[in-house]
Coordinates of C-alpha atoms in Angstrom, one line a residue:
M1 CA -51.8 -61.4 -16.6
K2 CA -51.6 -59.1 -13.5
F3 CA -50.1 -55.7 -13.6
G4 CA -48.5 -53.9 -10.7
L5 CA -49.1 -50.3 -9.8
F6 CA -47.1 -47.9 -12.1
V7 CA -46.6 -44.2 -12.4
T8 CA -46.6 -42.6 -15.8
I9 CA -44.8 -39.4 -16.6
I10 CA -47.0 -37.1 -18.6
S11 CA -46.6 -33.5 -19.8
C12 CA -49.1 -30.8 -18.8
S13 CA -51.0 -31.2 -22.1
Y14 CA -52.6 -34.3 -20.5
L15 CA -54.1 -34.5 -17.0
F16 CA -55.5 -37.6 -15.3
F17 CA -58.8 -37.3 -13.5
G18 CA -60.6 -40.4 -12.1
G19 CA -58.5 -42.7 -14.2
Q20 CA -59.2 -40.8 -17.4
C21 CA -56.6 -38.9 -19.4
I22 CA -58.1 -35.5 -20.3
D23 CA -56.6 -33.8 -23.3
T24 CA -55.8 -30.1 -22.7
K25 CA -53.9 -29.4 -25.9
E26 CA -54.8 -26.3 -27.8
D27 CA -56.5 -28.0 -30.7
T28 CA -59.4 -29.6 -28.9
T29 CA -62.4 -30.2 -31.3
C30 CA -65.6 -29.0 -29.8
S31 CA -68.9 -28.2 -31.5
T32 CA -71.2 -25.6 -29.9
N33 CA -74.0 -27.7 -31.4
H34 CA -73.0 -30.5 -28.9
P35 CA -71.7 -28.5 -26.0
D36 CA -72.2 -31.4 -23.5
S37 CA -70.6 -34.1 -25.6
A38 CA -67.8 -36.1 -24.0
T39 CA -65.3 -34.4 -26.4
C40 CA -66.2 -30.9 -25.1
T41 CA -66.9 -31.5 -21.5
N42 CA -63.7 -33.4 -21.0
S43 CA -61.7 -30.6 -22.4
P44 CA -60.3 -27.8 -20.3
D45 CA -60.1 -25.7 -23.5
Y46 CA -63.8 -26.1 -24.3
H47 CA -65.1 -23.2 -26.3
S48 CA -61.8 -21.4 -25.9
G49 CA -61.6 -19.5 -29.2
S50 CA -58.2 -18.9 -30.7
G51 CA -54.8 -17.8 -29.3
K52 CA -51.2 -18.8 -28.9
P53 CA -49.8 -20.9 -26.2
D54 CA -48.6 -18.8 -23.2
S55 CA -44.8 -19.0 -23.1
K56 CA -44.8 -17.5 -19.6
R57 CA -46.7 -20.4 -18.0
K58 CA -44.9 -22.9 -15.8
D59 CA -43.2 -25.7 -17.6
Q60 CA -44.4 -28.5 -15.4
T61 CA -44.2 -32.3 -15.6
I62 CA -46.9 -34.1 -13.7
T63 CA -45.6 -37.4 -12.4
S64 CA -48.7 -39.1 -11.2
N65 CA -52.5 -39.1 -11.1
Q66 CA -52.4 -37.6 -7.6
D67 CA -50.2 -34.7 -8.7
A68 CA -52.7 -33.8 -11.4
K69 CA -55.5 -33.9 -8.9
D70 CA -53.7 -31.9 -6.3
I71 CA -53.0 -28.9 -8.6
C72 CA -56.1 -28.9 -10.9
V73 CA -59.0 -29.5 -8.5
I74 CA -60.5 -27.3 -5.9
T75 CA -58.3 -26.4 -3.0
P76 CA -59.7 -27.8 0.2
G77 CA -61.4 -25.0 2.2
S78 CA -61.6 -22.5 -0.6
K79 CA -64.8 -20.8 -1.1
P80 CA -66.5 -20.0 -4.5
A81 CA -67.4 -16.4 -5.4
W82 CA -71.1 -17.0 -5.2
K83 CA -73.5 -18.9 -3.1
A84 CA -77.2 -19.4 -3.9
G85 CA -79.0 -16.1 -4.3
D86 CA -75.9 -13.9 -4.8
L87 CA -76.5 -13.7 -8.6
N88 CA -79.8 -11.8 -8.2
T89 CA -78.4 -9.6 -5.4
L90 CA -75.5 -8.5 -7.6
F91 CA -77.6 -7.7 -10.6
E92 CA -80.2 -5.9 -8.6
N93 CA -77.5 -3.8 -7.0
I94 CA -76.2 -2.9 -10.5
V95 CA -79.5 -2.0 -12.2
E96 CA -81.5 -0.6 -9.2
D97 CA -78.8 0.6 -6.8
A98 CA -80.5 -1.8 -4.4
N99 CA -77.7 -1.3 -1.8
G100 CA -77.7 2.5 -2.1
S101 CA -74.0 2.7 -2.9
G102 CA -74.6 4.6 -6.2
E103 CA -71.4 3.0 -7.6
Y104 CA -73.0 1.9 -10.8
L105 CA -74.9 5.0 -11.7
T106 CA -72.1 6.4 -13.8
Y107 CA -72.7 3.6 -16.3
N108 CA -76.4 4.2 -16.6
P109 CA -77.1 0.5 -16.2
K110 CA -80.2 -1.0 -17.9
A111 CA -81.7 -4.5 -17.5
Q112 CA -82.3 -5.6 -21.1
S113 CA -83.9 -8.7 -19.6
R114 CA -84.3 -10.0 -16.1
P115 CA -86.2 -12.6 -13.9
K116 CA -89.8 -11.8 -13.1
I117 CA -89.3 -12.0 -9.4
K118 CA -86.8 -10.0 -7.3
A119 CA -84.5 -11.4 -4.6
D120 CA -87.0 -10.2 -2.0
G121 CA -89.9 -12.0 -3.7
S122 CA -91.6 -8.9 -5.1
P123 CA -92.3 -8.6 -8.8
S124 CA -89.8 -7.1 -11.2
P125 CA -90.7 -4.1 -13.4
P126 CA -92.4 -5.3 -16.6
R127 CA -90.2 -5.8 -19.6
T128 CA -91.4 -4.7 -23.1
N129 CA -88.3 -5.4 -25.1
T130 CA -88.2 -9.2 -24.6
I131 CA -90.1 -12.1 -26.2
N132 CA -90.3 -14.0 -22.9
T133 CA -91.6 -11.1 -20.7
D134 CA -92.8 -13.5 -18.0
D135 CA -89.3 -14.7 -17.0
S136 CA -85.9 -14.1 -18.7
P137 CA -82.3 -14.4 -17.5
W138 CA -80.4 -11.3 -16.5
L139 CA -78.8 -9.2 -19.3
V140 CA -77.5 -5.9 -18.3
S141 CA -76.0 -3.1 -20.4
L142 CA -73.5 -0.5 -19.1
E143 CA -72.9 2.7 -21.0
N144 CA -69.5 4.4 -21.4
F145 CA -67.6 1.6 -19.5
L146 CA -64.5 2.5 -21.5
T147 CA -63.3 5.9 -22.8
D148 CA -62.7 6.1 -26.5
E149 CA -59.0 6.2 -25.8
E150 CA -59.1 3.0 -23.8
A151 CA -61.2 1.3 -26.5
D152 CA -58.7 2.3 -29.2
Y153 CA -55.8 1.2 -27.0
L154 CA -57.3 -2.3 -26.6
I155 CA -57.6 -2.6 -30.3
E156 CA -53.9 -1.9 -30.6
V157 CA -53.2 -4.5 -27.9
G158 CA -55.0 -7.0 -30.1
K159 CA -52.8 -6.2 -33.0
R160 CA -49.7 -6.4 -30.8
Q161 CA -50.8 -9.9 -29.6
Q162 CA -51.5 -10.9 -33.2
Y163 CA -55.0 -11.7 -34.1
Q164 CA -55.6 -15.1 -35.5
L165 CA -58.5 -16.3 -37.8
S166 CA -60.7 -18.6 -35.7
E167 CA -61.9 -20.7 -38.6
Q168 CA -58.4 -21.9 -39.2
R169 CA -58.4 -23.7 -35.8
K170 CA -59.6 -27.2 -35.4
D171 CA -61.9 -26.4 -32.5
S172 CA -63.9 -23.8 -34.4
L173 CA -65.8 -26.1 -36.8
G174 CA -67.2 -23.0 -38.5
T175 CA -69.1 -21.8 -35.4
R176 CA -66.8 -18.7 -35.1
T177 CA -65.3 -17.0 -38.1
S178 CA -63.8 -13.9 -36.5
Y179 CA -60.3 -13.0 -35.6
S180 CA -59.1 -13.2 -31.9
A181 CA -56.0 -12.6 -29.8
W182 CA -55.2 -13.2 -26.1
C183 CA -54.0 -10.7 -23.5
R184 CA -52.9 -12.8 -20.6
R185 CA -51.4 -11.8 -17.3
D186 CA -48.0 -11.1 -18.8
C187 CA -49.7 -8.8 -21.3
W188 CA -51.6 -6.7 -18.7
K189 CA -49.8 -6.9 -15.4
D190 CA -47.3 -4.2 -16.4
D191 CA -49.7 -2.2 -18.6
A192 CA -51.4 0.6 -16.7
T193 CA -54.3 1.0 -19.2
V194 CA -55.2 -2.7 -19.5
S195 CA -54.8 -3.2 -15.7
S196 CA -57.1 -0.3 -15.1
V197 CA -59.8 -1.9 -17.3
V198 CA -59.3 -5.3 -15.6
D199 CA -59.6 -3.7 -12.1
R200 CA -62.8 -2.0 -13.2
I201 CA -64.4 -5.2 -14.3
A202 CA -63.5 -6.9 -11.0
K203 CA -64.9 -4.0 -9.1
V204 CA -68.2 -4.0 -11.0
T205 CA -68.6 -7.8 -10.6
K206 CA -67.4 -7.9 -7.0
V207 CA -64.7 -10.5 -7.4
E208 CA -60.9 -10.5 -7.1
T209 CA -58.9 -10.1 -10.3
K210 CA -57.5 -13.6 -9.9
Q211 CA -61.0 -14.9 -10.7
L212 CA -61.0 -13.2 -14.1
S213 CA -60.0 -15.1 -17.2
N214 CA -57.5 -13.6 -19.6
L215 CA -58.8 -11.1 -22.1
Q216 CA -59.9 -12.3 -25.5
L217 CA -59.7 -9.5 -28.1
L218 CA -62.1 -10.0 -31.0
R219 CA -62.2 -8.6 -34.5
Y220 CA -65.2 -9.3 -36.8
E221 CA -64.9 -8.2 -40.4
E222 CA -67.7 -8.2 -43.0
G223 CA -69.5 -11.5 -43.1
Q224 CA -67.9 -12.9 -40.0
K225 CA -70.0 -14.2 -37.1
F226 CA -70.3 -16.5 -34.1
K227 CA -73.1 -19.0 -34.2
Q228 CA -75.4 -19.6 -31.2
H229 CA -73.5 -21.1 -28.3
T230 CA -73.2 -21.2 -24.5
D231 CA -70.3 -19.9 -22.4
F232 CA -71.1 -22.4 -19.6
A233 CA -68.6 -25.3 -19.5
A234 CA -69.9 -28.5 -17.9
F235 CA -66.4 -29.8 -17.0
L236 CA -65.8 -26.8 -14.8
S237 CA -68.6 -27.9 -12.5
R238 CA -66.7 -31.1 -11.8
G239 CA -64.3 -29.8 -9.2
R240 CA -61.9 -27.9 -11.4
A241 CA -59.6 -25.4 -9.7
Q242 CA -60.8 -22.3 -11.5
G243 CA -64.5 -23.0 -11.0
Q244 CA -67.4 -22.4 -13.3
R245 CA -67.7 -19.4 -15.6
L246 CA -70.2 -17.4 -13.6
M247 CA -70.6 -14.5 -15.9
T248 CA -69.5 -13.1 -19.2
F249 CA -68.4 -9.5 -19.6
L250 CA -68.4 -8.2 -23.2
I251 CA -67.1 -4.8 -24.1
Y252 CA -67.5 -3.2 -27.5
L253 CA -64.4 -1.4 -28.7
S254 CA -66.0 0.1 -31.9
D255 CA -69.2 1.1 -33.4
V256 CA -70.4 -1.0 -36.4
E257 CA -72.0 0.6 -39.5
E258 CA -74.4 -2.4 -40.0
G259 CA -74.9 -5.8 -38.4
G260 CA -72.6 -7.4 -35.8
E261 CA -75.3 -7.3 -33.0
T262 CA -75.1 -9.7 -30.0
S263 CA -78.4 -11.7 -30.0
F264 CA -80.0 -13.6 -27.2
P265 CA -82.6 -15.8 -28.8
Y266 CA -84.5 -16.9 -25.6
S267 CA -85.2 -13.4 -24.4
G268 CA -85.4 -11.9 -27.9
V269 CA -82.9 -9.1 -27.1
T270 CA -80.4 -7.9 -29.6
I271 CA -77.6 -5.5 -28.5
Q272 CA -76.2 -3.1 -31.1
P273 CA -72.4 -2.6 -30.6
R274 CA -71.5 0.8 -29.3
K275 CA -68.0 1.9 -28.7
G276 CA -67.1 1.7 -25.0
H277 CA -70.4 0.1 -23.9
A278 CA -70.5 -3.3 -22.2
V279 CA -73.0 -6.1 -21.6
L280 CA -72.9 -8.5 -18.7
W281 CA -74.8 -11.8 -18.2
P282 CA -74.7 -14.9 -16.0
N283 CA -74.0 -18.3 -17.3
V284 CA -75.3 -20.1 -14.2
M285 CA -78.5 -20.2 -12.2
N286 CA -79.3 -18.0 -9.2
D287 CA -80.2 -20.9 -6.9
D288 CA -77.3 -23.1 -8.0
P289 CA -74.1 -21.3 -9.3
D290 CA -72.8 -24.7 -10.6
A291 CA -75.9 -25.3 -12.8
K292 CA -76.2 -24.1 -16.4
E293 CA -78.4 -21.2 -17.4
I294 CA -79.8 -22.7 -20.6
R295 CA -81.5 -19.5 -21.5
A296 CA -78.2 -17.5 -21.8
D297 CA -77.3 -18.9 -25.3
H298 CA -76.3 -16.1 -27.6
M299 CA -74.7 -15.4 -30.9
S300 CA -72.8 -12.7 -32.7
L301 CA -74.7 -11.8 -35.9
P302 CA -72.7 -11.3 -39.1
V303 CA -71.1 -7.9 -39.7
L304 CA -72.8 -6.5 -42.8
K305 CA -70.8 -3.3 -43.1
G306 CA -67.7 -2.1 -41.3
V307 CA -65.6 -3.9 -38.6
K308 CA -66.6 -4.9 -35.1
H309 CA -64.0 -4.9 -32.3
A310 CA -64.7 -6.2 -28.9
V311 CA -63.1 -7.8 -25.8
S312 CA -64.6 -10.6 -23.7
I313 CA -63.7 -11.9 -20.3
Y314 CA -65.1 -14.6 -18.0
I315 CA -65.7 -14.2 -14.3
H316 CA -64.8 -17.6 -12.7
A317 CA -66.1 -18.9 -9.4
R318 CA -62.6 -19.6 -8.1
D319 CA -58.9 -18.8 -8.7
F320 CA -58.4 -18.8 -12.5
E321 CA -55.0 -17.2 -12.2
M322 CA -53.5 -20.0 -10.2
A323 CA -55.2 -22.7 -12.3
H324 CA -53.7 -21.1 -15.4
E325 CA -50.2 -20.8 -13.8
N326 CA -50.4 -24.5 -12.8
G327 CA -51.0 -25.6 -16.4
C328 CA -54.6 -26.6 -15.7
V329 CA -56.1 -24.4 -18.4
A330 CA -54.7 -24.8 -21.9
Q331 CA -56.1 -21.5 -23.1
G332 CA -56.9 -18.0 -21.8
R333 CA -60.2 -19.0 -20.3

């Protein structure tokens, strides 16, 4: 039997790519133990954490395979945030004031780990706080990135956006047991405090705010954790409109009495949460910003005493904001 060409009406919870229907619904099942499995890499919500659907997003109906491709793949002629070599240049400017601007000095930046060779080919300063002292990926800490008042305010924003327990979601599979809430564009655009924080992140990372994911506000209570995982998402390197998650920017909103550290097993670095301080690391390689930095796996160790509050945001290679508005991303990131 022969079939003629037909057009299928689909909602924005499914998108067709290369003849394949990709599920973008919120309850995508992905295990961080198998981050490159077909289930995960075909899902635009891979490793998304928890949160509610965004009622402000466009209610679109995609009428053909071509429509889905047109709005959810890279716009012809658009340029990514990074080319080969830009990663090392940015991080050297942050930790060494390599460009002489002095703009980062207020945060007392420190390279908790770094590659052994600088962008100019000279050797990096020796590291003594890492297991792999010969060569490790970038991991930079920034002190006093937020004021105490800003940190407290963001915790209240999380309460207002309604924290949800991650382990109750189908996509968690026990890998994350904390609470999380989303602050999307409609949450921050008219909020002077949150907008100021977002603008500061964009300034530090040298991107436009449209390349930033939405903010994920996190709360870890005693015993809660996030197992070892990667923030790199393979499907984003396949021509998706928002581009790959180049970097992760994590800000601690509270001190923790005991436990709750962010651990990076490859380099052997463990970061103790300190209110207002931030850590920044790349998820991609310096010589190929679409390739996974396999050494950047990390975990949030269990909180042993007290409560840990934090906020995380991804820096994308391309226009996340437009991709989200067009219904190409099921979640905040």
